[in-house]
Every structure is written in structure tokens, then in C-alpha cells.
CSV table of C-alpha atoms and ligand atoms in Angstrom, one decimal:
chain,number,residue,atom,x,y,z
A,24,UNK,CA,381.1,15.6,141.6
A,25,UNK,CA,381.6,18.9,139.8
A,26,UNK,CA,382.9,20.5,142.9
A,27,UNK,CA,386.1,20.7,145.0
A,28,UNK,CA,386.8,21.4,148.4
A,29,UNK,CA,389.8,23.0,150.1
A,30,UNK,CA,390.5,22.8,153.3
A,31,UNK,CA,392.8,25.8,155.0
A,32,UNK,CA,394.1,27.6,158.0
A,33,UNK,CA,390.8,29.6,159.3
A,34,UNK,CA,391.2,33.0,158.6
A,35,UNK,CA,392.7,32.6,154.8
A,36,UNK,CA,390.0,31.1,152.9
A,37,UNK,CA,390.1,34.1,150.6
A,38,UNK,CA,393.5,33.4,149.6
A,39,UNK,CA,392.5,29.4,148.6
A,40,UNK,CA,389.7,31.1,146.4
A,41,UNK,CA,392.3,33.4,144.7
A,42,UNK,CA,394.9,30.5,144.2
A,43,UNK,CA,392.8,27.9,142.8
A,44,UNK,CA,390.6,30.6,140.6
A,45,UNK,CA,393.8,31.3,138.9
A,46,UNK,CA,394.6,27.4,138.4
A,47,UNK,CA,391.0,26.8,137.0
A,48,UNK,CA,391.7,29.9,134.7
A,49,UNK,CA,395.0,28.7,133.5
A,50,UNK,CA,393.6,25.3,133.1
A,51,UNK,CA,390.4,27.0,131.3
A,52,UNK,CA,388.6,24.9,134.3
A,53,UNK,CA,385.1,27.6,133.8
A,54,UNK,CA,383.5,27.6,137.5
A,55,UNK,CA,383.6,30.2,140.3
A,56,UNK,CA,384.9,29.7,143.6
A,57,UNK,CA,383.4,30.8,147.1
A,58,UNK,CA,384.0,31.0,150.6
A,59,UNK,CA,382.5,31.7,154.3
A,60,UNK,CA,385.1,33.4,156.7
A,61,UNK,CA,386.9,31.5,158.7
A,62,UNK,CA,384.9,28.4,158.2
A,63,UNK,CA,388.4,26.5,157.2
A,64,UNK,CA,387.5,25.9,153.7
A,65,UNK,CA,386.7,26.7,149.8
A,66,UNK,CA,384.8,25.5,147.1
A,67,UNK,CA,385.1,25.9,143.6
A,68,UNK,CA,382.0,25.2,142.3
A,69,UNK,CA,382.7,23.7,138.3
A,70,UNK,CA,380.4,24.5,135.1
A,71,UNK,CA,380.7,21.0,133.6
A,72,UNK,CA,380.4,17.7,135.0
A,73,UNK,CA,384.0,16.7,134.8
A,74,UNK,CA,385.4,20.3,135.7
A,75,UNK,CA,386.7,19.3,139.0
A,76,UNK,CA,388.3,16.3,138.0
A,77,UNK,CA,390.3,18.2,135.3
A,78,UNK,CA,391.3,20.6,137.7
A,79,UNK,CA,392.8,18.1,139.7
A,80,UNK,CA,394.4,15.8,137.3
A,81,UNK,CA,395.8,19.2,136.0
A,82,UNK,CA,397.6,20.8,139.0
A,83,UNK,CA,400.2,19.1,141.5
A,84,UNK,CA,398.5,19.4,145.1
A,85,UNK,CA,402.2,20.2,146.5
A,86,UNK,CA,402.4,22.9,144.7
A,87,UNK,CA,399.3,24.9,145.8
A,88,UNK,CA,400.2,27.3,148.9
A,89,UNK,CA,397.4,27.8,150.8
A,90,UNK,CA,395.3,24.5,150.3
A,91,UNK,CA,396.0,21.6,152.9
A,92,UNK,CA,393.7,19.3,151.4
A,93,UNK,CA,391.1,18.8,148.5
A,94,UNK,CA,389.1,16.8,146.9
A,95,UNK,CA,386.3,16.5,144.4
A,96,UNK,CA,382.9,15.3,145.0
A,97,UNK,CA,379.3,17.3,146.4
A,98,UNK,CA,377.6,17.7,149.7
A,99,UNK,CA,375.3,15.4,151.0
A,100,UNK,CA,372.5,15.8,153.4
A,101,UNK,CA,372.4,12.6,156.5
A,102,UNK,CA,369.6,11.6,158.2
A,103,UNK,CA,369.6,10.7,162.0
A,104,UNK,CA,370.1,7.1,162.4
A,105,UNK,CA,371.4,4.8,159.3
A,106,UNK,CA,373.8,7.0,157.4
A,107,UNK,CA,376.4,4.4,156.3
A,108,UNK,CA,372.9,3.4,154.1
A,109,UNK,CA,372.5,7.2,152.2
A,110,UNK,CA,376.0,7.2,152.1
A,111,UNK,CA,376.0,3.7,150.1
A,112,UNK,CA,373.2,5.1,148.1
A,113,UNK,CA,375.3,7.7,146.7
A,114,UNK,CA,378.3,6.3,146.5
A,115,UNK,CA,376.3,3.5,143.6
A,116,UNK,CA,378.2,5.7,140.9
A,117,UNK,CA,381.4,6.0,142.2
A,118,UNK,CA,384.5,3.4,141.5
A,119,UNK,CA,385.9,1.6,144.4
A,120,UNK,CA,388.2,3.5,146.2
A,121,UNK,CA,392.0,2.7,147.8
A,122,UNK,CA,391.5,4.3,151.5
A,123,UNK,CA,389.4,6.2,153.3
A,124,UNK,CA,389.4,9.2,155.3
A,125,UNK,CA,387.3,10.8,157.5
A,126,UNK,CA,388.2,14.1,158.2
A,127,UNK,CA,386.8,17.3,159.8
A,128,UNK,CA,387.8,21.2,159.3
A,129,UNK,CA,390.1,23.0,161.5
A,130,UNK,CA,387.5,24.9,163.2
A,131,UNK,CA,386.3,24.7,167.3
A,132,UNK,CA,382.8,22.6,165.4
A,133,UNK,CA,385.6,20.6,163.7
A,134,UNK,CA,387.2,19.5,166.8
A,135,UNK,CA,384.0,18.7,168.2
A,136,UNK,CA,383.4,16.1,165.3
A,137,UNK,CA,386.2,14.4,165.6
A,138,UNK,CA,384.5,12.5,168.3
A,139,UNK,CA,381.8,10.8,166.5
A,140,UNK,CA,383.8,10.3,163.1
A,141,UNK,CA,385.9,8.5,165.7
A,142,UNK,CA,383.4,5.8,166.4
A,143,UNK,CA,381.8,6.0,162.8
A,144,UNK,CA,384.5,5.2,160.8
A,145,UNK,CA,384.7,1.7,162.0
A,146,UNK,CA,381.1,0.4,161.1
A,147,UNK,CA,381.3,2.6,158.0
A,148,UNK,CA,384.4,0.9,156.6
A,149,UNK,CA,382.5,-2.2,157.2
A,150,UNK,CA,379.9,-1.6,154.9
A,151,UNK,CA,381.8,0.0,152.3
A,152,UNK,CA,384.3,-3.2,152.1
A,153,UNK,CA,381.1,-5.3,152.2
A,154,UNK,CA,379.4,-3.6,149.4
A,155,UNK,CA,382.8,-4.2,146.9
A,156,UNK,CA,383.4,0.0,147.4
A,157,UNK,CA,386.6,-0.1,150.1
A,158,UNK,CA,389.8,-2.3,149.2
A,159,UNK,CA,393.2,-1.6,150.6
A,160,UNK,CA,394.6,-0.3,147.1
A,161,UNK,CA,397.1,2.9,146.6
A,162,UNK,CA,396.4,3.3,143.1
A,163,UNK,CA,392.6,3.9,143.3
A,164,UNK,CA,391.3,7.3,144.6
A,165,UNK,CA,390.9,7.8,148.3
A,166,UNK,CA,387.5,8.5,149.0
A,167,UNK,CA,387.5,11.6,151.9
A,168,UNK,CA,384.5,12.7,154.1
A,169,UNK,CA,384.8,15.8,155.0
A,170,UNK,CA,381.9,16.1,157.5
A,171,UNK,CA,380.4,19.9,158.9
A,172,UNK,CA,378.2,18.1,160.9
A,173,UNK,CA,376.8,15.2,161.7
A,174,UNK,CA,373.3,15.5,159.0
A,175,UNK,CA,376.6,17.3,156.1
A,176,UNK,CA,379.3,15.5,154.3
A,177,UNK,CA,381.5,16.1,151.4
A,178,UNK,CA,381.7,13.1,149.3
A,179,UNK,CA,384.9,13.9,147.8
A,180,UNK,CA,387.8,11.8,146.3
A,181,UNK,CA,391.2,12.3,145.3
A,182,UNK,CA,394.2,10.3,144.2
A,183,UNK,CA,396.5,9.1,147.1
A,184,UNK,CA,399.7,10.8,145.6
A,185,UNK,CA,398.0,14.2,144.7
A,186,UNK,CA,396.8,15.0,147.7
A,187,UNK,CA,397.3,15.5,151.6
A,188,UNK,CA,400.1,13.4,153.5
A,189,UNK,CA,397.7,13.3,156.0
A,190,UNK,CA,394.0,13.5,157.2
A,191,UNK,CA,393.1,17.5,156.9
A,192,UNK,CA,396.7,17.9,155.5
A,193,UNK,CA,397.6,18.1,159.6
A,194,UNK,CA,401.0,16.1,160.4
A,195,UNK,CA,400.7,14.3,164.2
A,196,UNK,CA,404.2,15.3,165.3
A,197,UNK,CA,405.4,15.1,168.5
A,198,UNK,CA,407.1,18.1,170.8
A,199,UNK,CA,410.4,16.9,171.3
A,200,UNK,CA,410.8,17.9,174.9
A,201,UNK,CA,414.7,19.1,174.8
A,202,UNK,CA,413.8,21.4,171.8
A,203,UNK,CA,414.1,24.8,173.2
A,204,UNK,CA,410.9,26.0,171.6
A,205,UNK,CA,407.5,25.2,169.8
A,206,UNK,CA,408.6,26.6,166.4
A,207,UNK,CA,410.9,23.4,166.0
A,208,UNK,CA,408.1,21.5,164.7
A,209,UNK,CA,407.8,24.6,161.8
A,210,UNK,CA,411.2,23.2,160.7
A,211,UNK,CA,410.6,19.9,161.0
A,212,UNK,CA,407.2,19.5,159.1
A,213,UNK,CA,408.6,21.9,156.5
A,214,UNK,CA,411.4,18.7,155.8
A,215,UNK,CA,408.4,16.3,156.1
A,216,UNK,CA,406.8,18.0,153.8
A,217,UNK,CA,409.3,19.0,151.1
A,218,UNK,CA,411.6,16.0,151.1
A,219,UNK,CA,410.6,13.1,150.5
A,220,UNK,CA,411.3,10.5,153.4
A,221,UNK,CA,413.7,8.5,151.4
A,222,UNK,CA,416.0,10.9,151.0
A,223,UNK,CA,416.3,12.0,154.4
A,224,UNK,CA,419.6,10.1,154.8
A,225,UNK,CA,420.7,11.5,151.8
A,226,UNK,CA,419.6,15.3,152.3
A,227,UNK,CA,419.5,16.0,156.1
A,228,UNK,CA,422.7,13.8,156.8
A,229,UNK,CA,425.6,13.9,159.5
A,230,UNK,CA,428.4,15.3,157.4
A,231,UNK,CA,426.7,18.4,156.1
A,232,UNK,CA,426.7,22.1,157.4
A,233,UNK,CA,423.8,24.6,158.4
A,234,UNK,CA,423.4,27.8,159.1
A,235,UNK,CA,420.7,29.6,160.5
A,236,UNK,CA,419.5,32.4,160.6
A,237,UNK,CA,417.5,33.9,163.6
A,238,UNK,CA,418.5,31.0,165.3
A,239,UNK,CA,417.6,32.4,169.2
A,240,UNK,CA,416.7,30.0,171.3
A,241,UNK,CA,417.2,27.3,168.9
A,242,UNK,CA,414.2,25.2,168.1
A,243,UNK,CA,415.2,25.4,164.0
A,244,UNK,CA,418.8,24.7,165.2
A,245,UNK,CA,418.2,22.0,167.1
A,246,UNK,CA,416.6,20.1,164.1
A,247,UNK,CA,419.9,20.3,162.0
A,248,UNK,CA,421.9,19.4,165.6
A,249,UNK,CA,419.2,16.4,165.4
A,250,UNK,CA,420.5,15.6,162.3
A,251,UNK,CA,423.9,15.6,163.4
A,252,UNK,CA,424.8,18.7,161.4
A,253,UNK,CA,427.5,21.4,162.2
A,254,UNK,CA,425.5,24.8,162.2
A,255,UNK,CA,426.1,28.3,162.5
A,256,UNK,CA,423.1,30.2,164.5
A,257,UNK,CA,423.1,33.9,164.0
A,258,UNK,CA,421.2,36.2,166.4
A,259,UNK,CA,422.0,38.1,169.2
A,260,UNK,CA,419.7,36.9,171.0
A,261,UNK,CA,420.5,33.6,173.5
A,262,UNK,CA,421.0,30.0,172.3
A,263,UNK,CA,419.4,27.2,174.2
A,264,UNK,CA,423.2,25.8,176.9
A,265,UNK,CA,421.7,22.2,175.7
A,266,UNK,CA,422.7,23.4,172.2
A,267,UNK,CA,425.6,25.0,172.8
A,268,UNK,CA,426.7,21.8,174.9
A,269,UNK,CA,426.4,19.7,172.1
A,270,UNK,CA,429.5,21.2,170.7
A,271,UNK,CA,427.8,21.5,167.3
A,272,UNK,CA,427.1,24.9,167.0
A,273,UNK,CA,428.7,28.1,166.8
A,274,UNK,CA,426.9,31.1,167.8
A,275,UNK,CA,427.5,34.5,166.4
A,276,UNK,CA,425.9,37.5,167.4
A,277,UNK,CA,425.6,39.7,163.4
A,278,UNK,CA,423.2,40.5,161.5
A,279,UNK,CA,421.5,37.5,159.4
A,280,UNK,CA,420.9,40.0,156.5
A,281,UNK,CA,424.7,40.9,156.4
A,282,UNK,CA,426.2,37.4,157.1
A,283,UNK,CA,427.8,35.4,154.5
A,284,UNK,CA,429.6,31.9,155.0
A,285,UNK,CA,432.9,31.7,153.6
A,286,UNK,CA,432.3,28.4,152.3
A,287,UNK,CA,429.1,27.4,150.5
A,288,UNK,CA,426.6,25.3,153.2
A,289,UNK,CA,424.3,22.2,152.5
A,290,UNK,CA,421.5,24.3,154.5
A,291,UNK,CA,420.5,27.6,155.4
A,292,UNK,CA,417.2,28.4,157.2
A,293,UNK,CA,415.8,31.8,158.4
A,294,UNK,CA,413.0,31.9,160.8
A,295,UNK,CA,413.7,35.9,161.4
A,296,UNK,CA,410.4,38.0,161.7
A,297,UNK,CA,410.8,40.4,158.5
A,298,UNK,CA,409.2,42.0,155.6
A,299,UNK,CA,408.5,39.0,153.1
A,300,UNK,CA,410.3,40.9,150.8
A,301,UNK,CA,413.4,41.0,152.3
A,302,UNK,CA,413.4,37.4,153.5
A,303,UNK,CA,413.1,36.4,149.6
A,304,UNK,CA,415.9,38.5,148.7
A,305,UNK,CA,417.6,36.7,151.2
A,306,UNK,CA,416.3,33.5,149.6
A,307,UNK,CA,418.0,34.7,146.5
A,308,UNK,CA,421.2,35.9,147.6
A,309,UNK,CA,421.9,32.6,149.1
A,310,UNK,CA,421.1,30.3,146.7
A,311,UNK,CA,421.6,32.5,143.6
A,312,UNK,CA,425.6,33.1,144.4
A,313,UNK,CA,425.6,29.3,146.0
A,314,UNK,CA,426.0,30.1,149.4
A,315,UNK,CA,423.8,27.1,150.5
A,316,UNK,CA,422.1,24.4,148.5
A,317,UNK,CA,419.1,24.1,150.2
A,318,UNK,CA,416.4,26.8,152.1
A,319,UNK,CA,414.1,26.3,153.9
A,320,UNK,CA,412.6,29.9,154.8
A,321,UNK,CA,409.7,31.8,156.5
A,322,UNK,CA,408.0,34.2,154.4
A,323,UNK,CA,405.7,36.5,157.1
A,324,UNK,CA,402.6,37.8,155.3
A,325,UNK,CA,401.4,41.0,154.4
A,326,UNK,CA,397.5,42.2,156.1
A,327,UNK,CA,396.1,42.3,152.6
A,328,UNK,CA,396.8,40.7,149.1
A,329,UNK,CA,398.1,37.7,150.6
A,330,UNK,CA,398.2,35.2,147.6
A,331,UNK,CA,399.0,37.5,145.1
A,332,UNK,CA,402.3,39.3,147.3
A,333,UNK,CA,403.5,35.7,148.3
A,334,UNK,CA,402.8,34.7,144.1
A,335,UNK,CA,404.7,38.0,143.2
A,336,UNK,CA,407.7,37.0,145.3
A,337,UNK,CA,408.0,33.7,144.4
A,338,UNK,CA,407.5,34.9,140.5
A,339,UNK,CA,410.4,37.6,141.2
A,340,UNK,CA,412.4,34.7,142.5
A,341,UNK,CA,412.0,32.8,139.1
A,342,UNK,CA,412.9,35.3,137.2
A,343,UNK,CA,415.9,36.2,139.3
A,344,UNK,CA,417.7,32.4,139.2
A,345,UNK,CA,416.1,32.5,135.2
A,346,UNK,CA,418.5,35.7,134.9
A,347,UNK,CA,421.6,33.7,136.5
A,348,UNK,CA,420.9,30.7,134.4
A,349,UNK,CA,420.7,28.6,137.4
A,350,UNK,CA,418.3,25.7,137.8
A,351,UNK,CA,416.4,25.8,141.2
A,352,UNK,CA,413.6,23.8,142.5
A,353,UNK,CA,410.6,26.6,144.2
A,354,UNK,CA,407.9,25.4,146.9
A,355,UNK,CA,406.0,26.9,149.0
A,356,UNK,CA,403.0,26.5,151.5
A,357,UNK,CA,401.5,27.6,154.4
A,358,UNK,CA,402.0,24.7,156.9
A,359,UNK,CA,399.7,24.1,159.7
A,360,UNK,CA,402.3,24.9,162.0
A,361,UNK,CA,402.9,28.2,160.3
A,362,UNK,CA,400.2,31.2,161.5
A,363,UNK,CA,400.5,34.8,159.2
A,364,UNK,CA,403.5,32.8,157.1
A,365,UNK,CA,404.2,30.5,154.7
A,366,UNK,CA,407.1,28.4,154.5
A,367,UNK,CA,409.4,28.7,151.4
A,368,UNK,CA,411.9,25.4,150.5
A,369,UNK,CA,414.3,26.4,147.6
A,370,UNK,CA,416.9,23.9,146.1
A,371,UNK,CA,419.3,24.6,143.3
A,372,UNK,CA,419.5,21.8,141.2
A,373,UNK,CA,422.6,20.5,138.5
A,374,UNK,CA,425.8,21.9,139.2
B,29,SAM,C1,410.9,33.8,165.6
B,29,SAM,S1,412.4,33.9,166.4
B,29,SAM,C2,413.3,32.5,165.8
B,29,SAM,C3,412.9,31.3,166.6
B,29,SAM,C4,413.8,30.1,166.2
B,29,SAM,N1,413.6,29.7,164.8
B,29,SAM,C5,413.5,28.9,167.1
B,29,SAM,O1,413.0,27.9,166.6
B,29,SAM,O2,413.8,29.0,168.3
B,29,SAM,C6,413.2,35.2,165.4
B,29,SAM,C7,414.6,35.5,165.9
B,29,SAM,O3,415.2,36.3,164.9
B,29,SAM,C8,416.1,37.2,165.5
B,29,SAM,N2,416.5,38.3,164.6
B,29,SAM,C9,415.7,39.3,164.3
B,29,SAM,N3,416.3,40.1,163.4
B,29,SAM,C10,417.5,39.5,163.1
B,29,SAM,C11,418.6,39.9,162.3
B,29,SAM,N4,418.6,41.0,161.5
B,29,SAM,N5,419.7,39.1,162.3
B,29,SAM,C12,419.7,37.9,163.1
B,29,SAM,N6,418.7,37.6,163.9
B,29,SAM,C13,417.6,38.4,163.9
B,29,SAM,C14,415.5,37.5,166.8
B,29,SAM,O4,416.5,37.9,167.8
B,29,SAM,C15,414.8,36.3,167.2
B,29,SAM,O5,415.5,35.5,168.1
């Protein structure tokens, strides 16, 4: 069990080994961390037994960047036929766990799998509940089978509430056909996944104001309309007529890097195509002289350096709200629905 595996986006493995290498450093977690490109996941391989489990009990899963999903645990080779029985055989050491999850990577062989995890999970559950390992439990770890093939598994676990939302850190949510454009569903996981659901009501409510920026055709602004906010979409580009029919948005045709509000706004969001730089300034201006109170905002990423640019930005942030004496809540994390970006939610907290 003394290694971990990350799931990510194919293509940005290197950037999960950078990120969690400089957790196990801080943590003085010794191990080293390796990757194959594009194969949609890390490892961090641990020098002592209990290295992994450290790690995890040290760092908050929502507030790694690139990692959808982890877990601790070790590969496992599967024969043929009877695999629930090698399984059980390695599984004689390890508690009973809460849930299960059977999960594949996000790779083409990934997708392939999900077929016969599909029809293995059911006589597999069996067993485990019959052998005392499986009870329906939220405090226990979640026991997650990662499987690259059908003879390779990672027998991993992880506690329910410091990991994934869901199954390969991959939300199920469905295109809302009058939204005038895929990227909706950037602006709607990025609420699943930074607000928790029972604040919705209280966060993302009816009498509040948004603006946002880059708005053209409307797919972010038709998540705040959703909400039944009043927005302000900035681009001189065209909104979506079903937006503009609402009667809940104004459209203004400036510049989003120029524009202020003359009152302060519950929500701004940017979804403009820019130098990451830039859009964190942005990030700054608004909530460091309380133009909005909550961001939610693209960061595009550079070719190279991807971690360590998107760690100096959010460090310069820090520093910047540090310098205002202003208290403000930082997250960030490449979504699934996010490609060369990472999504940024900023919140300024107290008065
Ligand atoms: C990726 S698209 C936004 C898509 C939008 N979020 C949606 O869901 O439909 C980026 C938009 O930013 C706009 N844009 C680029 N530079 C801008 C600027 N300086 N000010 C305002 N809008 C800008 C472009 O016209 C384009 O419509």
C-alpha cells in the first residue's frame, strides 16, 4: 500500500508528478514519483510502508490542481477466470471498506474497460459483502479499482470525503439543450465542484448579480440566467436571442479587461482566451477592490512549466490580497471539462 495513484487529463501527467512531489516534500513524505505520457495517470511510489497514507491524511484532495482522483494501495496482477478470488486474497489485510468504485483511466483502453467493469462489479460486490469486506458505510475508506486491463488493478483506498465526487473524478452532467454552447458545463461543474450543494440556494440565488466576462454566445451566462441572476455579458461578440429574451441580461460590447461595475456584484466570471497572467490580474482587481465576491475564472496554460506558472500565479495572488489585508478563499483545478486550462474559484471572505 506504499503507493498512490493519480488519475489526470492525458497529456499532463508531468504536471501531477510535479504537484504531488512538492506535497510529499513539504510533508517530508520520502518517495519519487513517475509517469508514462499520456497514459492518464501518476504514481508516487513511497519509501516507507505508511508513506502514502501520510500523504493523504496530510493534503486536502480539493486542493490539488491537476489530480482528479487518488488513492493509495499497489498493483495487482489477475488471472483469467476467478478474479473476485485473488482479489479477496489480497484484500485479507485490508479493513472493511464504506463503497466501492470501479474505475478506469481516461484513455481510448480506458473506455474500452468500462464494459467489463460494467458486468464485474455486480458479482464482485457480492463477494466482498459476503466475506465481511463491503458495508454501506461513509466513514470507512472507499476501496477504488483502478483497472488498466483486465489481468492489472490498482488496489487503492481513500477516505470518502478526501477524495473524488465522482468515479475517475468525471461529473455525469447533462447538455442542457437551450444553452448556447458546450462550455456551459465548464461553468457549471466548476460550481459543482467548488460549492458545496447545500449552499447553492444560498450562493448561486435569484436576487444576486453577475457579470461576465467574455460572455459571447452565452453558455457561462446562461448558468447565472439559470440561476435566475441579473448579469452583465461583456463581449463584442453575439449573445445567444434566447438570452437576450429572457430580459436578464444586458449586453455591452467593451473590453472585459477595462470594465468595471459601478456597484460591487455577487459574481463575476471570465471565460476570455488570454495570457494566464493577465486573467489573474483580473482575478485580483476584482476581488481585491471588491468589485465581486465570488470568481470563478479560466486560467489558459502556458506550453511548458505548467504546474509551476499556474503555482506562481496563484502564489502572487496570495500575496497580493495578504498585501490588502483581505481574507480570500483560493482554489483551483483543472476540471475534466477544462482542456489547456484550469479553472480558478476565488471568494473573499469576512467583511
Ligand atoms: C471562449 S469564448 C467564451 C465562451 C463563453 N464562456 C460561453 O460559454 O459561450 C471567449 C470570448 O471572449 C471574447 N473576448 C476576447 N477578448 C475579449 C476582451 N478583451 N473583452 C471581452 N471579451 C473578449 C471573445 O469574443 C469570445 O466570445
Amino acid at each position: 500500500m506504499n503507493t498512490l495513484l493519480l488519475h489526470c487529463r492525458p497529456g499532463f501527467e508531468n504536471e501531477v508528478c510535479a504537484e504531488i512531489s512538492e506535497h510529499a516534500a513539504h510533508q517530508q513524505v520520502a518517495g519519487y514519483a513517475k509517469a508514462k505520457p499520456s497514459s492518464a495517470y501518476a504514481e508516487f511510489i513511497c519509501t516507507e510502508a505508511d508513506g502514502a497514507e501520510r500523504l493523504m491524511g496530510a493534503v486536502r484532495f480539493n486542493r490539488l490542481i491537476f489530480p482528479r482522483q487518488w488513492a493509495r494501495g499497489s498493483f495487482v496482477e489477475l488471472p483469467e477466470s476467478d478474479r473476485i478470488s485473488v482479489l479477496l486474497a489480497h484484500l485479507a489485510d485490508v479493513p472493511t471498506c464504506g463503497s466501492l468504485w470501479l474505475e478506469v483511466l481516461d484513455t481510448n483502453d480506458g473506455k474500452e474497460l468500462s464494459n467489463f467493469c460494467k458486468k464485474f462489479e455486480a458479482p464482485l460486490r457480492k463477494a466482498l459483502a459476503k466475506a465481511g469486506k463491503l458495508v454501506e458505510d461513509p466513514h470507512k475508506p472507499r476501496l477504488l479499482l483502478t483497472f488498466l486491463s483486465g489481468r492489472q488493478v490498482f488496489l487503492g483506498l481513500a477516505e470518502a470525503n478526501n477524495s473524488a465526487q465522482w468515479p475517475m473524478g468525471i461529473p455525469r452532467l447533462k447538455f442542457p439543450r437551450e444553452a448556447p454552447s458546450r462550455s456551459t458545463l465548464k461553468l457549471e461543474e466548476a460550481w459543482h465542484t467548488f460549492i458545496p450543494r447545500e449552499q447553492w440556494d444560498e450562493r448561486l440565488s435569484g436576487d444576486m448579480t453577475g457579470v461576465d466576462l467574455g460572455a459571447a454566445p452565452g453558455g457561462w451566462t446562461y448558468q447565472l440566467v439559470r440561476r435566475g441572476m441579473l448579469v452583465t455579458a461583456i463581449d463584442n461578440g453575439p449573445m445567444a436571442e434566447s438570452l437576450m429574451d429572457t430580459g436578464l441580461v444586458q449586453h455591452l460590447m467593451v473590453d472585459g479587461f477595462t470594465y468595471k461595475p459601478r456597484q460591487t456584484v455577487d459574481w463575476m466570471v471570465c471565460d476570455i482566451v488570454e495570457k494566464p497572467a493577465r486573467s489573474a490580474a483580473l482575478l485580483e482587481t476584482w476581488i481585491g477592490e471588491g468589485l465581486c465576491r465570488e470568481a470563478v475564472v479560466n486560467l489558459k496554460l502556458p506550453m511548458k512549466q505548467r504546474y509551476a506558472e499556474v503555482r506562481r500565479l496563484l502564489q502572487r495572488l496570495e500575496d497580493a490580497f495578504a498585501a490588502r489585508k483581505i481574507r480570500v478563499s483560493i482554489a483551483c483545478k483543472q476540471l475534466y471539462h477544462d482542456r489547456e486550462e484550469v479553472t480558478c474559484h476565488l471568494r473573499r471572505l469576512g467583511k
